[in-house]
Amino acid sequence: MRKIEIVQGILDANEATAEGNRALLDSHRCLTVNIMAAPGAGKTSVILRTMAGLQPDTRIGVIEGDVASTVDAEKVQGAASAVVQINTHGMPESCALVADMIHVALERMPLDELDVVLIENVGNLLCPAEFNLGEHLRVVIASTPEGDDKPVKYAVIYADADAVIINKSDLTPYVDFDMNRFTRAVRNINDRAVFFPMSCKTGEGVAEWVAWLREKRATM
Amino acid sequence: MHEYGITESLLKIVEDKAHEAGVTKVSVIRIVVGALTGFVPESIQFYFDTMCKDTVAAGATLEFEELPVSLRCRSCGQLFEPPSREWICPACASPEVTIEGGRELYIKEMEVS
């Protein structure tokens, strides 16, 4: 019996694929946004608002990750230049998108004809935090009915976020959500995230978010 | 959950390393998991027990070592392991931190023959 020292990251293969994805997206100048949130926070609504805000001068592709249905893909179908649906049911990873799935999806997209790729991750605040997809921006959507303590409970996903959208701001008067407490909780573990209070219902805050994305695309 | 894919990656690394080293049997695999990762050792073990059949690692034991959460204070630079989910610097009481450790997931070593 002898020992072999290894010290090799189990996620190294995912990281390598993610780097490949990033290089491909860079070469086509496709700003790619990984959108993560709990189920029901409003990922699809934010994507629809984002597309409406960026169009008509921005060409948008959407990768829809979902456990089983094509409901979300159907909703965005009309507005996007290209939509690829990934059903994670039956795949090794059913609770999050991984870099391999994005690699396959990108092969099916006309990247030369796209400026922005929006990735709707599977609704979950734990698993997507572990997987780099090769995206340029990691965005977490919180929604006010979830409560302001989620950054404490799901620290990892918030720690890595480049932007945090606080959706359903129109419901703030009716739910226990203290905006200052929420932003402070994120700031405690993340010194760079940009905050976008938003209501997909009323459209509040959408313009600021869209302007930020435009700037990110322009400077890449 | 996502342990299935993780276990596939784990087994692939083990098989590659065993092949490189020219060993015929892997009996113990030591894995380091950070306390902040969402990975559940029992789940990895569950998938591993099925997947390892007909491989060099058939019947191998997985041993997990959990690494604690390690934080660096953004105000005074103190490195500390928080005793609870209250992430407050013990030196200056600042709640503003950077996560330094607790997100690891790697194979440390294996016992082979």
PDB file of N, CA and C in Angstrom, chain A residues 49-104:
ATOM      1  N   ARG A  49     -37.746  42.107 -20.001  1.00  0.00           N
ATOM      2  CA  ARG A  49     -37.561  43.555 -19.846  1.00  0.00           C
ATOM      3  C   ARG A  49     -36.207  43.986 -20.429  1.00  0.00           C
ATOM      4  N   THR A  50     -35.188  43.156 -20.189  1.00  0.00           N
ATOM      5  CA  THR A  50     -33.842  43.478 -20.667  1.00  0.00           C
ATOM      6  C   THR A  50     -33.808  43.490 -22.194  1.00  0.00           C
ATOM      7  N   MET A  51     -34.455  42.491 -22.788  1.00  0.00           N
ATOM      8  CA  MET A  51     -34.483  42.427 -24.260  1.00  0.00           C
ATOM      9  C   MET A  51     -35.196  43.642 -24.831  1.00  0.00           C
ATOM     10  N   ALA A  52     -36.346  43.982 -24.233  1.00  0.00           N
ATOM     11  CA  ALA A  52     -37.105  45.139 -24.724  1.00  0.00           C
ATOM     12  C   ALA A  52     -36.274  46.409 -24.600  1.00  0.00           C
ATOM     13  N   GLY A  53     -35.500  46.516 -23.496  1.00  0.00           N
ATOM     14  CA  GLY A  53     -34.689  47.711 -23.275  1.00  0.00           C
ATOM     15  C   GLY A  53     -33.497  47.806 -24.213  1.00  0.00           C
ATOM     16  N   LEU A  54     -32.920  46.672 -24.569  1.00  0.00           N
ATOM     17  CA  LEU A  54     -31.708  46.669 -25.407  1.00  0.00           C
ATOM     18  C   LEU A  54     -32.031  46.757 -26.898  1.00  0.00           C
ATOM     19  N   GLN A  55     -33.222  46.329 -27.258  1.00  0.00           N
ATOM     20  CA  GLN A  55     -33.573  46.321 -28.677  1.00  0.00           C
ATOM     21  C   GLN A  55     -34.058  47.701 -29.116  1.00  0.00           C
ATOM     22  N   PRO A  56     -34.067  48.016 -30.387  1.00  0.00           N
ATOM     23  CA  PRO A  56     -33.775  47.114 -31.503  1.00  0.00           C
ATOM     24  C   PRO A  56     -32.308  47.084 -31.925  1.00  0.00           C
ATOM     25  N   ASP A  57     -31.454  47.917 -31.302  1.00  0.00           N
ATOM     26  CA  ASP A  57     -30.090  48.030 -31.819  1.00  0.00           C
ATOM     27  C   ASP A  57     -29.143  46.969 -31.277  1.00  0.00           C
ATOM     28  N   THR A  58     -29.613  46.125 -30.366  1.00  0.00           N
ATOM     29  CA  THR A  58     -28.754  45.077 -29.829  1.00  0.00           C
ATOM     30  C   THR A  58     -29.345  43.719 -30.189  1.00  0.00           C
ATOM     31  N   ARG A  59     -28.514  42.835 -30.704  1.00  0.00           N
ATOM     32  CA  ARG A  59     -28.994  41.495 -31.084  1.00  0.00           C
ATOM     33  C   ARG A  59     -28.735  40.533 -29.930  1.00  0.00           C
ATOM     34  N   ILE A  60     -29.788  39.857 -29.517  1.00  0.00           N
ATOM     35  CA  ILE A  60     -29.726  39.109 -28.266  1.00  0.00           C
ATOM     36  C   ILE A  60     -29.992  37.626 -28.464  1.00  0.00           C
ATOM     37  N   GLY A  61     -29.148  36.810 -27.864  1.00  0.00           N
ATOM     38  CA  GLY A  61     -29.388  35.380 -27.806  1.00  0.00           C
ATOM     39  C   GLY A  61     -29.711  35.002 -26.366  1.00  0.00           C
ATOM     40  N   VAL A  62     -30.565  34.010 -26.201  1.00  0.00           N
ATOM     41  CA  VAL A  62     -30.938  33.582 -24.850  1.00  0.00           C
ATOM     42  C   VAL A  62     -30.702  32.080 -24.716  1.00  0.00           C
ATOM     43  N   ILE A  63     -30.046  31.700 -23.632  1.00  0.00           N
ATOM     44  CA  ILE A  63     -29.918  30.280 -23.297  1.00  0.00           C
ATOM     45  C   ILE A  63     -30.782  30.049 -22.072  1.00  0.00           C
ATOM     46  N   GLU A  64     -31.775  29.195 -22.241  1.00  0.00           N
ATOM     47  CA  GLU A  64     -32.731  28.939 -21.170  1.00  0.00           C
ATOM     48  C   GLU A  64     -32.410  27.621 -20.501  1.00  0.00           C
ATOM     49  N   GLY A  65     -32.020  27.693 -19.237  1.00  0.00           N
ATOM     50  CA  GLY A  65     -31.815  26.459 -18.481  1.00  0.00           C
ATOM     51  C   GLY A  65     -33.059  26.191 -17.659  1.00  0.00           C
ATOM     52  N   ASP A  66     -33.550  24.997 -17.739  1.00  0.00           N
ATOM     53  CA  ASP A  66     -34.758  24.675 -16.994  1.00  0.00           C
ATOM     54  C   ASP A  66     -34.714  23.199 -16.662  1.00  0.00           C
ATOM     55  N   VAL A  67     -35.363  22.815 -15.600  1.00  0.00           N
ATOM     56  CA  VAL A  67     -35.308  21.409 -15.235  1.00  0.00           C
ATOM     57  C   VAL A  67     -36.023  20.555 -16.274  1.00  0.00           C
ATOM     58  N   ALA A  68     -37.181  20.998 -16.714  1.00  0.00           N
ATOM     59  CA  ALA A  68     -37.899  20.132 -17.646  1.00  0.00           C
ATOM     60  C   ALA A  68     -38.662  20.877 -18.743  1.00  0.00           C
ATOM     61  N   SER A  69     -39.360  21.935 -18.417  1.00  0.00           N
ATOM     62  CA  SER A  69     -40.309  22.505 -19.377  1.00  0.00           C
ATOM     63  C   SER A  69     -39.640  23.404 -20.414  1.00  0.00           C
ATOM     64  N   THR A  70     -40.429  23.833 -21.395  1.00  0.00           N
ATOM     65  CA  THR A  70     -39.949  24.815 -22.362  1.00  0.00           C
ATOM     66  C   THR A  70     -40.744  26.103 -22.213  1.00  0.00           C
ATOM     67  N   VAL A  71     -41.423  26.247 -21.070  1.00  0.00           N
ATOM     68  CA  VAL A  71     -42.290  27.406 -20.838  1.00  0.00           C
ATOM     69  C   VAL A  71     -41.532  28.717 -21.002  1.00  0.00           C
ATOM     70  N   ASP A  72     -40.355  28.809 -20.347  1.00  0.00           N
ATOM     71  CA  ASP A  72     -39.605  30.057 -20.393  1.00  0.00           C
ATOM     72  C   ASP A  72     -39.065  30.329 -21.797  1.00  0.00           C
ATOM     73  N   ALA A  73     -38.614  29.286 -22.473  1.00  0.00           N
ATOM     74  CA  ALA A  73     -38.081  29.454 -23.823  1.00  0.00           C
ATOM     75  C   ALA A  73     -39.166  29.990 -24.760  1.00  0.00           C
ATOM     76  N   GLU A  74     -40.392  29.489 -24.581  1.00  0.00           N
ATOM     77  CA  GLU A  74     -41.490  29.951 -25.430  1.00  0.00           C
ATOM     78  C   GLU A  74     -41.780  31.432 -25.213  1.00  0.00           C
ATOM     79  N   LYS A  75     -41.662  31.853 -23.943  1.00  0.00           N
ATOM     80  CA  LYS A  75     -41.934  33.261 -23.627  1.00  0.00           C
ATOM     81  C   LYS A  75     -40.948  34.200 -24.320  1.00  0.00           C
ATOM     82  N   VAL A  76     -39.676  33.799 -24.404  1.00  0.00           N
ATOM     83  CA  VAL A  76     -38.675  34.707 -24.966  1.00  0.00           C
ATOM     84  C   VAL A  76     -38.492  34.507 -26.473  1.00  0.00           C
ATOM     85  N   GLN A  77     -39.056  33.432 -27.006  1.00  0.00           N
ATOM     86  CA  GLN A  77     -38.856  33.055 -28.411  1.00  0.00           C
ATOM     87  C   GLN A  77     -39.084  34.207 -29.391  1.00  0.00           C
ATOM     88  N   GLY A  78     -40.193  34.899 -29.228  1.00  0.00           N
ATOM     89  CA  GLY A  78     -40.543  35.946 -30.189  1.00  0.00           C
ATOM     90  C   GLY A  78     -39.564  37.097 -30.219  1.00  0.00           C
ATOM     91  N   ALA A  79     -38.988  37.412 -29.069  1.00  0.00           N
ATOM     92  CA  ALA A  79     -38.185  38.634 -28.958  1.00  0.00           C
ATOM     93  C   ALA A  79     -36.693  38.427 -29.234  1.00  0.00           C
ATOM     94  N   ALA A  80     -36.216  37.211 -29.034  1.00  0.00           N
ATOM     95  CA  ALA A  80     -34.771  37.006 -29.149  1.00  0.00           C
ATOM     96  C   ALA A  80     -34.367  36.664 -30.582  1.00  0.00           C
ATOM     97  N   SER A  81     -33.105  36.961 -30.930  1.00  0.00           N
ATOM     98  CA  SER A  81     -32.584  36.571 -32.246  1.00  0.00           C
ATOM     99  C   SER A  81     -32.319  35.073 -32.286  1.00  0.00           C
ATOM    100  N   ALA A  82     -31.999  34.495 -31.143  1.00  0.00           N
ATOM    101  CA  ALA A  82     -31.736  33.049 -31.071  1.00  0.00           C
ATOM    102  C   ALA A  82     -32.036  32.579 -29.662  1.00  0.00           C
ATOM    103  N   VAL A  83     -32.706  31.440 -29.547  1.00  0.00           N
ATOM    104  CA  VAL A  83     -32.985  30.869 -28.227  1.00  0.00           C
ATOM    105  C   VAL A  83     -32.561  29.406 -28.242  1.00  0.00           C
ATOM    106  N   VAL A  84     -31.795  29.012 -27.239  1.00  0.00           N
ATOM    107  CA  VAL A  84     -31.478  27.599 -27.083  1.00  0.00           C
ATOM    108  C   VAL A  84     -31.973  27.165 -25.712  1.00  0.00           C
ATOM    109  N   GLN A  85     -32.746  26.110 -25.703  1.00  0.00           N
ATOM    110  CA  GLN A  85     -33.275  25.584 -24.451  1.00  0.00           C
ATOM    111  C   GLN A  85     -32.416  24.421 -23.992  1.00  0.00           C
ATOM    112  N   ILE A  86     -32.028  24.457 -22.728  1.00  0.00           N
ATOM    113  CA  ILE A  86     -31.329  23.308 -22.142  1.00  0.00           C
ATOM    114  C   ILE A  86     -32.215  22.747 -21.050  1.00  0.00           C
ATOM    115  N   ASN A  87     -32.699  21.538 -21.236  1.00  0.00           N
ATOM    116  CA  ASN A  87     -33.437  20.885 -20.157  1.00  0.00           C
ATOM    117  C   ASN A  87     -32.467  20.043 -19.362  1.00  0.00           C
ATOM    118  N   THR A  88     -32.331  20.380 -18.082  1.00  0.00           N
ATOM    119  CA  THR A  88     -31.317  19.687 -17.287  1.00  0.00           C
ATOM    120  C   THR A  88     -31.835  18.371 -16.716  1.00  0.00           C
ATOM    121  N   HIS A  89     -33.129  18.120 -16.896  1.00  0.00           N
ATOM    122  CA  HIS A  89     -33.668  16.870 -16.363  1.00  0.00           C
ATOM    123  C   HIS A  89     -32.973  15.683 -17.017  1.00  0.00           C
ATOM    124  N   GLY A  90     -32.471  14.768 -16.213  1.00  0.00           N
ATOM    125  CA  GLY A  90     -31.798  13.595 -16.763  1.00  0.00           C
ATOM    126  C   GLY A  90     -30.332  13.829 -17.052  1.00  0.00           C
ATOM    127  N   MET A  91     -29.890  15.081 -16.926  1.00  0.00           N
ATOM    128  CA  MET A  91     -28.467  15.344 -17.113  1.00  0.00           C
ATOM    129  C   MET A  91     -27.761  15.156 -15.778  1.00  0.00           C
ATOM    130  N   PRO A  92     -26.438  14.981 -15.831  1.00  0.00           N
ATOM    131  CA  PRO A  92     -25.700  14.800 -14.579  1.00  0.00           C
ATOM    132  C   PRO A  92     -26.001  15.921 -13.575  1.00  0.00           C
ATOM    133  N   GLU A  93     -26.086  17.144 -14.063  1.00  0.00           N
ATOM    134  CA  GLU A  93     -26.392  18.265 -13.189  1.00  0.00           C
ATOM    135  C   GLU A  93     -27.805  18.733 -13.493  1.00  0.00           C
ATOM    136  N   SER A  94     -28.752  18.503 -12.573  1.00  0.00           N
ATOM    137  CA  SER A  94     -30.112  18.930 -12.872  1.00  0.00           C
ATOM    138  C   SER A  94     -30.442  20.233 -12.167  1.00  0.00           C
ATOM    139  N   CYS A  95     -29.588  20.666 -11.264  1.00  0.00           N
ATOM    140  CA  CYS A  95     -29.932  21.811 -10.422  1.00  0.00           C
ATOM    141  C   CYS A  95     -29.185  23.075 -10.832  1.00  0.00           C
ATOM    142  N   ALA A  96     -28.335  22.984 -11.837  1.00  0.00           N
ATOM    143  CA  ALA A  96     -27.571  24.153 -12.262  1.00  0.00           C
ATOM    144  C   ALA A  96     -27.063  23.905 -13.680  1.00  0.00           C
ATOM    145  N   LEU A  97     -26.788  24.990 -14.390  1.00  0.00           N
ATOM    146  CA  LEU A  97     -26.109  24.839 -15.670  1.00  0.00           C
ATOM    147  C   LEU A  97     -24.620  24.686 -15.394  1.00  0.00           C
ATOM    148  N   VAL A  98     -23.955  23.882 -16.211  1.00  0.00           N
ATOM    149  CA  VAL A  98     -22.504  23.738 -16.108  1.00  0.00           C
ATOM    150  C   VAL A  98     -21.890  24.126 -17.452  1.00  0.00           C
ATOM    151  N   ALA A  99     -20.578  24.331 -17.455  1.00  0.00           N
ATOM    152  CA  ALA A  99     -19.901  24.883 -18.625  1.00  0.00           C
ATOM    153  C   ALA A  99     -20.097  24.045 -19.891  1.00  0.00           C
ATOM    154  N   ASP A 100     -20.143  22.717 -19.729  1.00  0.00           N
ATOM    155  CA  ASP A 100     -20.344  21.831 -20.880  1.00  0.00           C
ATOM    156  C   ASP A 100     -21.663  22.107 -21.603  1.00  0.00           C
ATOM    157  N   MET A 101     -22.713  22.334 -20.812  1.00  0.00           N
ATOM    158  CA  MET A 101     -24.027  22.600 -21.417  1.00  0.00           C
ATOM    159  C   MET A 101     -23.998  23.905 -22.219  1.00  0.00           C
ATOM    160  N   ILE A 102     -23.283  24.895 -21.691  1.00  0.00           N
ATOM    161  CA  ILE A 102     -23.183  26.180 -22.390  1.00  0.00           C
ATOM    162  C   ILE A 102     -22.359  26.004 -23.667  1.00  0.00           C
ATOM    163  N   HIS A 103     -21.318  25.190 -23.575  1.00  0.00           N
ATOM    164  CA  HIS A 103     -20.485  24.911 -24.748  1.00  0.00           C
ATOM    165  C   HIS A 103     -21.346  24.360 -25.892  1.00  0.00           C
ATOM    166  N   VAL A 104     -22.199  23.391 -25.570  1.00  0.00           N
ATOM    167  CA  VAL A 104     -23.087  22.791 -26.581  1.00  0.00           C
ATOM    168  C   VAL A 104     -24.093  23.831 -27.098  1.00  0.00           C
TER     169      VAL A 104
END
